[in-house]
Amino acid sequence: MAADKLLKTNGQEKLDLSGRGLSALPPGITQLATLHTLHLGDNQLAALPPEIAQLTNLRMLDLGGNQLAALPPEIAQLTGLGLLYLSSNQLTTLPPEIAQLTELVILRLGGNQLTTLPPEIAQLTKLVKLDLSGNQLTTLPPEIAQLTKLEWLDLRDNRLTTLPPGLVPLLKNGLHLDLEGNPLPDPFPELISRGSDALAAYLASLDDVVEQFEAKVLLVGEGNVGKTSLVASLLGDPFVANRETTHGIEIHPMTLRHPDRDADMTIRTWDFGGQEVYRITHQFFFSRRALYLMVWNSREGQEQNEVEGWLRRIRLRVGSECRAIVVATHADERAPELDFPQLRRTLPGMLAGHCAIDNSSGHGVTELREMIAAEAARLPHMGQLYSKRWISAREEVDHLAKS
């Protein structure tokens, strides 16, 4: 029996059976009614017997590093527990009965397979530290806002794509929140890097949100390659021969259907003048939250149009996450000669595809629209939630700018 491993300190009985290869609790351990601390970490326990409920004086229970796939409902009877360590097991869910462990101060659940948290976790109102790292959580229950004493919340390496507004009061109270390793979309990464106040302010604005399906498409390339005529073709406007050269930047909205959602996307095309004098200033408008069309004239050739040079400038300014489509114009007059495989090898991960179009005949324009819609839909901010108040403010600024 395990009684010979008992240690008694200040009148409290402690039992350490860590790392002993146990596949079951030793006989008689549940009869140790005065046990205060029990270490069972780094064993091979696959289940806990219902008799665990008899250890009603337990204040600390360490079960980390075992093979537990579930917790018995009877664990709820350990109502005196202040520390419960369950890290590095195989838990997929928590029983609702965990709500009865109202004395818990520290709960460690890192390295399991949890996909959700039960709303009953809100009843653990004395929690100060909660470790949920290394699970498969995609959302947090709004009830987490009721954990008003929480000081430390570890959510590293989960699958979170959003955060509940209920975190706002916790963040304002000084909650340390670790979100590294989650696929949170823009603007979350930037807000997290700016600190709790910025994140709290954004989350607070999400009480009246709507999805926004908007994106920028930036057309770059040498002058007189047909960028402005290409924008007109994408908008469905008639072809105009000898169209005036663009100076500066021209912005035009167009509507494309989202390929996977029942929604229209507003795509704003930014037509950049290709003259040498604009090249430096235009780069300040380059953003990773955009799709790029590198437009070149197939009559003049890839080298003369500096296709690779333009793409390198975009990548240098924006980073490795940018996406671009290479678009050859005047394709009815001369078939484009483009070494696209070599470009892809030179700029890995940047090029979404290439397309040959002719603005005068409309050849290839429909296919290009489809490519733009598919790539714009993949931008991380597409469908992002924005406050209606923010949208109203932006529309007012746009109106003033046009008046």
Coordinates of C-alpha atoms in Angstrom, one line a residue:
M1 CA 0.0 0.0 0.0
A2 CA 1.1 3.5 -0.6
A3 CA 1.0 4.6 3.0
D4 CA 4.8 4.2 3.4
K5 CA 5.2 7.0 0.9
L6 CA 3.2 9.5 3.0
L7 CA 4.9 12.6 4.2
K8 CA 3.4 14.7 6.9
T9 CA 4.3 18.4 7.0
N10 CA 2.7 20.9 9.4
G11 CA 0.0 18.3 10.0
Q12 CA -0.8 17.9 6.3
E13 CA -0.5 14.6 4.6
K14 CA 1.2 14.5 1.2
L15 CA 1.7 11.6 -1.2
D16 CA 4.1 11.7 -4.2
L17 CA 3.7 8.9 -6.7
S18 CA 5.0 10.8 -9.7
G19 CA 6.8 8.9 -12.5
R20 CA 6.3 5.4 -11.2
G21 CA 4.7 3.9 -14.3
L22 CA 1.4 3.4 -12.6
S23 CA -1.5 2.3 -14.8
A24 CA -4.0 2.3 -11.9
L25 CA -4.3 3.9 -8.5
P26 CA -2.6 1.8 -5.8
P27 CA -5.0 -0.3 -3.6
G28 CA -6.2 1.6 -0.6
I29 CA -5.2 5.0 -1.7
T30 CA -8.7 6.2 -1.7
Q31 CA -8.9 5.3 2.0
L32 CA -6.5 8.0 2.9
A33 CA -9.2 10.4 4.0
T34 CA -6.8 13.0 5.5
L35 CA -4.7 13.3 2.3
H36 CA -4.0 16.9 1.5
T37 CA -1.7 16.7 -1.6
L38 CA -1.5 14.0 -4.2
H39 CA 1.1 13.8 -7.0
L40 CA 0.3 11.3 -9.7
G41 CA 2.0 13.0 -12.6
D42 CA 4.0 11.3 -15.4
N43 CA 2.4 7.9 -15.0
Q44 CA 0.2 5.8 -17.4
L45 CA -3.2 6.4 -15.9
A46 CA -5.9 6.0 -18.5
A47 CA -8.8 6.5 -16.1
L48 CA -9.7 7.5 -12.6
P49 CA -12.0 5.3 -10.5
P50 CA -15.2 6.8 -9.0
E51 CA -13.7 6.2 -5.6
I52 CA -11.4 9.3 -6.1
A53 CA -14.4 11.2 -4.7
Q54 CA -13.5 9.8 -1.2
L55 CA -10.4 12.0 -1.0
T56 CA -12.6 14.9 0.2
N57 CA -9.7 16.7 2.0
L58 CA -7.6 17.0 -1.1
R59 CA -6.4 20.6 -1.8
M60 CA -3.9 19.8 -4.6
L61 CA -4.2 17.0 -7.2
D62 CA -1.5 16.5 -9.9
L63 CA -2.5 14.3 -12.8
G64 CA -0.3 15.8 -15.5
G65 CA 1.5 13.6 -18.0
N66 CA -0.9 10.6 -18.0
Q67 CA -3.3 9.2 -20.6
L68 CA -6.6 10.4 -19.3
A69 CA -9.2 10.7 -22.0
A70 CA -12.0 11.8 -19.6
L71 CA -12.7 12.8 -16.0
P72 CA -15.2 10.9 -13.9
P73 CA -18.2 13.0 -12.8
E74 CA -17.3 12.1 -9.2
I75 CA -14.4 14.5 -9.4
A76 CA -16.9 17.2 -8.6
Q77 CA -17.0 15.9 -5.0
L78 CA -13.4 17.1 -4.4
T79 CA -14.9 20.5 -3.6
G80 CA -11.8 21.6 -1.5
L81 CA -9.4 21.4 -4.5
G82 CA -7.4 24.6 -5.0
L83 CA -4.9 23.3 -7.5
L84 CA -5.7 20.8 -10.3
Y85 CA -3.1 19.8 -12.8
L86 CA -4.3 17.9 -15.9
S87 CA -1.7 19.0 -18.5
S88 CA -0.4 16.5 -21.1
N89 CA -3.3 14.1 -21.1
Q90 CA -5.8 13.2 -23.8
L91 CA -8.8 15.1 -22.6
T92 CA -11.3 16.0 -25.4
T93 CA -14.0 17.5 -23.1
L94 CA -14.5 18.6 -19.5
P95 CA -17.5 17.4 -17.6
P96 CA -20.0 20.0 -16.5
E97 CA -19.5 18.8 -13.0
I98 CA -16.2 20.6 -12.9
A99 CA -18.3 23.7 -12.0
Q100 CA -18.6 22.4 -8.5
L101 CA -14.8 22.8 -7.9
T102 CA -15.5 26.4 -6.8
E103 CA -12.3 26.6 -4.7
L104 CA -10.0 26.1 -7.7
V105 CA -7.3 28.8 -7.9
I106 CA -5.1 27.2 -10.5
L107 CA -6.3 24.9 -13.3
R108 CA -3.8 23.5 -15.8
L109 CA -5.2 21.9 -18.9
G110 CA -2.3 22.5 -21.4
G111 CA -1.4 19.8 -23.9
N112 CA -4.8 18.1 -24.2
Q113 CA -7.3 17.8 -27.1
L114 CA -10.0 20.2 -25.9
T115 CA -12.1 21.7 -28.7
T116 CA -14.5 23.6 -26.5
L117 CA -14.9 24.7 -22.9
P118 CA -18.2 24.1 -21.1
P119 CA -20.1 27.2 -20.1
E120 CA -20.0 25.9 -16.5
I121 CA -16.4 27.0 -16.3
A122 CA -17.8 30.4 -15.4
Q123 CA -18.6 29.1 -11.9
L124 CA -14.9 28.7 -11.1
T125 CA -14.9 32.3 -9.9
K126 CA -11.8 32.0 -7.7
L127 CA -9.5 31.0 -10.6
V128 CA -6.4 33.1 -10.8
K129 CA -4.4 31.0 -13.4
L130 CA -5.9 29.0 -16.3
D131 CA -3.6 27.1 -18.7
L132 CA -5.3 26.0 -21.9
S133 CA -2.2 26.0 -24.1
G134 CA -1.7 23.3 -26.8
N135 CA -5.3 22.3 -27.3
Q136 CA -7.6 22.7 -30.3
L137 CA -9.9 25.5 -29.1
T138 CA -11.5 27.5 -31.9
T139 CA -13.6 29.8 -29.7
L140 CA -13.9 30.7 -26.1
P141 CA -17.3 30.7 -24.3
P142 CA -18.6 34.2 -23.5
E143 CA -19.0 33.0 -19.9
I144 CA -15.3 33.3 -19.5
A145 CA -16.0 37.0 -18.6
Q146 CA -17.3 35.8 -15.2
L147 CA -13.8 34.7 -14.1
T148 CA -13.2 38.1 -12.6
K149 CA -10.2 37.1 -10.5
L150 CA -8.3 35.6 -13.5
E151 CA -4.8 37.1 -13.7
W152 CA -3.1 34.7 -16.1
L153 CA -4.7 33.0 -19.2
D154 CA -2.5 30.9 -21.4
L155 CA -4.0 30.2 -24.8
R156 CA -0.9 29.5 -26.8
D157 CA -1.0 27.0 -29.8
N158 CA -4.7 26.7 -30.2
R159 CA -6.9 27.3 -33.2
L160 CA -8.6 30.5 -32.1
T161 CA -9.8 32.8 -35.0
T162 CA -11.7 35.3 -32.8
L163 CA -11.9 36.4 -29.2
P164 CA -15.1 37.2 -27.2
P165 CA -15.8 40.8 -26.1
G166 CA -16.2 39.3 -22.6
L167 CA -12.4 39.5 -22.2
V168 CA -12.5 43.3 -22.1
P169 CA -13.1 43.7 -18.3
L170 CA -10.5 41.1 -17.6
L171 CA -7.9 42.8 -19.8
K172 CA -8.7 46.1 -18.2
N173 CA -8.1 44.5 -14.8
G174 CA -4.6 43.5 -15.8
L175 CA -5.1 40.0 -17.2
H176 CA -1.9 38.5 -18.7
L177 CA -3.1 36.9 -22.0
D178 CA -0.8 34.7 -24.1
L179 CA -2.1 34.1 -27.6
E180 CA 1.0 33.1 -29.5
G181 CA 0.5 30.3 -32.1
N182 CA -3.2 31.0 -32.9
P183 CA -4.4 31.7 -36.5
L184 CA -6.1 35.0 -35.4
P185 CA -6.8 37.2 -38.5
D186 CA -6.0 40.9 -38.9
P187 CA -6.2 43.1 -37.0
F188 CA -5.6 40.9 -34.0
P189 CA -1.8 40.3 -34.4
E190 CA -1.1 44.0 -34.5
L191 CA -3.4 44.8 -31.6
I192 CA -1.9 42.0 -29.5
S193 CA 1.6 43.4 -30.2
R194 CA 0.4 46.8 -29.0
G195 CA -0.8 45.5 -25.6
S196 CA -3.9 44.8 -23.6
D197 CA -5.4 48.3 -23.9
A198 CA -5.4 48.3 -27.7
L199 CA -6.9 44.7 -27.7
A200 CA -9.5 45.6 -25.1
A201 CA -10.5 48.8 -27.1
Y202 CA -11.0 46.7 -30.3
L203 CA -13.0 43.9 -28.5
A204 CA -15.2 46.5 -26.9
S205 CA -16.1 47.9 -30.3
L206 CA -17.5 44.5 -31.4
D207 CA -20.8 44.7 -29.6
D208 CA -22.5 45.9 -32.9
V209 CA -20.4 44.3 -35.6
V210 CA -21.1 43.3 -39.2
E211 CA -18.9 41.3 -41.6
Q212 CA -17.0 43.4 -44.1
F213 CA -16.1 41.9 -47.5
E214 CA -13.7 44.4 -48.9
A215 CA -10.2 44.3 -50.4
K216 CA -7.7 46.3 -52.3
V217 CA -6.3 45.2 -55.6
L218 CA -3.2 47.2 -56.6
L219 CA -2.2 47.4 -60.3
V220 CA 1.5 48.0 -60.8
G221 CA 3.8 48.0 -63.7
E222 CA 5.5 50.2 -66.3
G223 CA 3.7 53.2 -67.9
N224 CA 1.6 52.6 -71.0
V225 CA 1.1 48.9 -70.5
G226 CA -2.7 49.1 -70.2
K227 CA -3.4 49.2 -66.5
T228 CA -6.1 51.9 -66.8
S229 CA -7.7 50.1 -69.7
L230 CA -7.6 46.9 -67.7
V231 CA -9.5 48.5 -64.8
A232 CA -12.1 49.7 -67.3
S233 CA -12.4 46.1 -68.7
L234 CA -12.8 44.7 -65.2
L235 CA -15.5 47.2 -64.5
G236 CA -17.3 46.3 -67.7
D237 CA -16.7 49.7 -69.3
P238 CA -16.2 50.0 -73.1
F239 CA -12.7 50.0 -74.5
V240 CA -11.3 53.5 -75.3
A241 CA -8.3 53.6 -77.7
N242 CA -5.4 55.9 -76.8
R243 CA -6.7 56.4 -73.3
E244 CA -4.9 59.1 -71.3
T245 CA -2.0 58.0 -69.1
T246 CA -2.7 57.7 -65.4
H247 CA -0.9 60.3 -63.1
G248 CA -0.7 59.4 -59.4
I249 CA -3.3 56.9 -58.3
E250 CA -6.9 56.3 -59.4
I251 CA -9.2 54.2 -57.2
H252 CA -12.3 52.5 -58.5
P253 CA -14.7 50.1 -56.7
M254 CA -16.1 47.0 -58.3
T255 CA -18.3 44.2 -57.0
L256 CA -17.3 40.5 -57.3
R257 CA -19.2 37.5 -55.9
H258 CA -17.4 35.6 -53.1
P259 CA -16.6 32.2 -54.4
D260 CA -17.5 30.3 -51.2
R261 CA -19.9 32.6 -49.3
D262 CA -23.3 34.1 -50.0
A263 CA -21.9 37.6 -50.2
D264 CA -20.6 40.3 -52.6
M265 CA -17.1 41.6 -52.2
T266 CA -16.2 45.2 -52.8
I267 CA -12.9 45.3 -54.6
R268 CA -11.2 48.6 -54.8
T269 CA -8.7 48.8 -57.7
W270 CA -5.7 51.1 -57.2
D271 CA -4.3 52.1 -60.5
F272 CA -0.8 53.3 -60.1
G273 CA 0.9 55.5 -62.7
G274 CA 4.0 53.7 -63.9
Q275 CA 6.2 56.6 -64.6
E276 CA 9.6 56.6 -63.0
V277 CA 8.8 59.7 -60.9
Y278 CA 6.1 57.8 -59.0
R279 CA 7.9 54.6 -58.2
I280 CA 9.3 55.6 -54.8
T281 CA 6.1 57.3 -53.5
H282 CA 3.8 54.6 -54.7
Q283 CA 5.6 52.0 -52.6
F284 CA 4.3 53.7 -49.4
F285 CA 0.8 52.5 -50.4
F286 CA 1.8 48.9 -50.7
S287 CA 0.2 46.7 -48.0
R288 CA 0.1 43.1 -47.1
R289 CA -3.7 43.5 -46.8
A290 CA -3.9 43.6 -50.6
L291 CA -3.7 41.6 -53.8
Y292 CA -1.3 42.8 -56.6
L293 CA -1.7 42.7 -60.3
M294 CA 1.7 43.0 -62.0
V295 CA 0.6 44.2 -65.4
W296 CA 3.0 44.0 -68.4
N297 CA 2.7 44.4 -72.2
S298 CA 3.2 41.2 -74.1
R299 CA 4.3 43.1 -77.2
E300 CA 7.3 44.4 -75.4
G301 CA 8.4 41.4 -73.5
Q302 CA 9.1 40.3 -69.9
E303 CA 12.5 41.9 -69.6
Q304 CA 11.6 45.3 -71.0
N305 CA 8.6 45.5 -68.6
E306 CA 10.8 44.6 -65.6
V307 CA 8.3 42.0 -64.4
E308 CA 10.6 40.4 -61.9
G309 CA 11.9 43.8 -60.8
W310 CA 8.4 45.0 -59.9
L311 CA 7.6 41.8 -58.1
R312 CA 10.8 42.1 -56.1
R313 CA 10.0 45.7 -55.1
I314 CA 6.6 44.6 -53.9
R315 CA 8.0 41.7 -51.9
L316 CA 10.8 43.9 -50.4
R317 CA 8.2 46.5 -49.2
V318 CA 5.4 44.1 -48.1
G319 CA 7.2 40.9 -47.1
S320 CA 6.9 37.2 -47.9
E321 CA 3.1 37.0 -47.3
C322 CA 2.1 39.2 -50.3
R323 CA 0.2 37.6 -53.2
A324 CA 0.3 38.7 -56.9
I325 CA -1.2 37.8 -60.3
V326 CA 1.0 38.4 -63.3
V327 CA -1.2 39.9 -66.1
A328 CA -0.1 40.2 -69.7
T329 CA -2.0 42.7 -71.9
H330 CA -2.3 43.0 -75.7
A331 CA -2.5 39.2 -75.8
D332 CA -4.4 39.2 -79.2
E333 CA -1.5 41.0 -80.9
R334 CA 1.2 38.8 -79.5
A335 CA 1.2 35.7 -77.3
P336 CA 2.9 36.4 -74.0
E337 CA 6.4 34.9 -73.6
L338 CA 6.6 34.6 -69.8
D339 CA 8.9 32.2 -67.9
F340 CA 6.3 31.8 -65.1
P341 CA 7.9 28.6 -63.5
Q342 CA 11.2 30.5 -63.1
L343 CA 9.4 33.4 -61.5
R344 CA 7.8 31.1 -59.1
R345 CA 11.1 29.5 -58.2
T346 CA 12.6 32.9 -57.7
L347 CA 9.7 34.3 -55.6
P348 CA 8.3 31.2 -53.8
G349 CA 4.8 31.6 -52.3
M350 CA 4.2 35.0 -53.9
L351 CA 2.6 34.3 -57.2
A352 CA -1.0 33.2 -57.3
G353 CA -1.1 32.7 -61.1
H354 CA -0.8 34.4 -64.4
C355 CA -3.3 35.5 -67.0
A356 CA -3.3 36.8 -70.6
I357 CA -5.9 39.4 -71.6
D358 CA -6.7 41.9 -74.3
N359 CA -8.6 45.0 -73.3
S360 CA -9.9 45.8 -76.8
S361 CA -11.5 42.4 -77.4
G362 CA -12.2 41.4 -73.7
H363 CA -10.2 38.2 -74.2
G364 CA -9.3 36.7 -70.7
V365 CA -11.1 39.4 -68.7
T366 CA -13.7 37.0 -67.3
E367 CA -11.0 34.5 -66.3
L368 CA -9.0 37.3 -64.6
R369 CA -12.1 38.4 -62.6
E370 CA -12.5 34.9 -61.3
M371 CA -8.8 34.7 -60.3
I372 CA -9.1 38.1 -58.5
A373 CA -12.3 36.9 -56.7
A374 CA -10.6 33.6 -55.6
E375 CA -7.5 35.3 -54.3
A376 CA -9.3 38.3 -52.7
A377 CA -11.5 35.8 -50.8
R378 CA -8.3 34.3 -49.3
L379 CA -7.0 37.5 -47.9
P380 CA -6.9 37.2 -44.1
H381 CA -9.2 40.3 -43.5
M382 CA -12.0 39.2 -45.9
G383 CA -15.2 38.8 -43.9
Q384 CA -13.6 40.5 -40.9
L385 CA -15.9 41.9 -38.2
Y386 CA -16.1 45.7 -37.9
S387 CA -18.2 47.9 -35.6
K388 CA -21.1 49.7 -37.3
R389 CA -19.9 52.9 -35.6
W390 CA -16.5 52.5 -37.2
I391 CA -18.0 51.9 -40.6
S392 CA -20.3 55.0 -40.3
A393 CA -17.3 57.1 -39.4
R394 CA -15.3 55.8 -42.4
E395 CA -18.2 56.5 -44.7
E396 CA -18.5 60.1 -43.3
V397 CA -14.8 60.6 -44.0
D398 CA -15.2 59.3 -47.5
H399 CA -18.2 61.6 -48.1
L400 CA -16.2 64.7 -46.8
A401 CA -13.3 63.8 -49.0
K402 CA -15.5 63.7 -52.1
S403 CA -17.4 66.9 -51.3

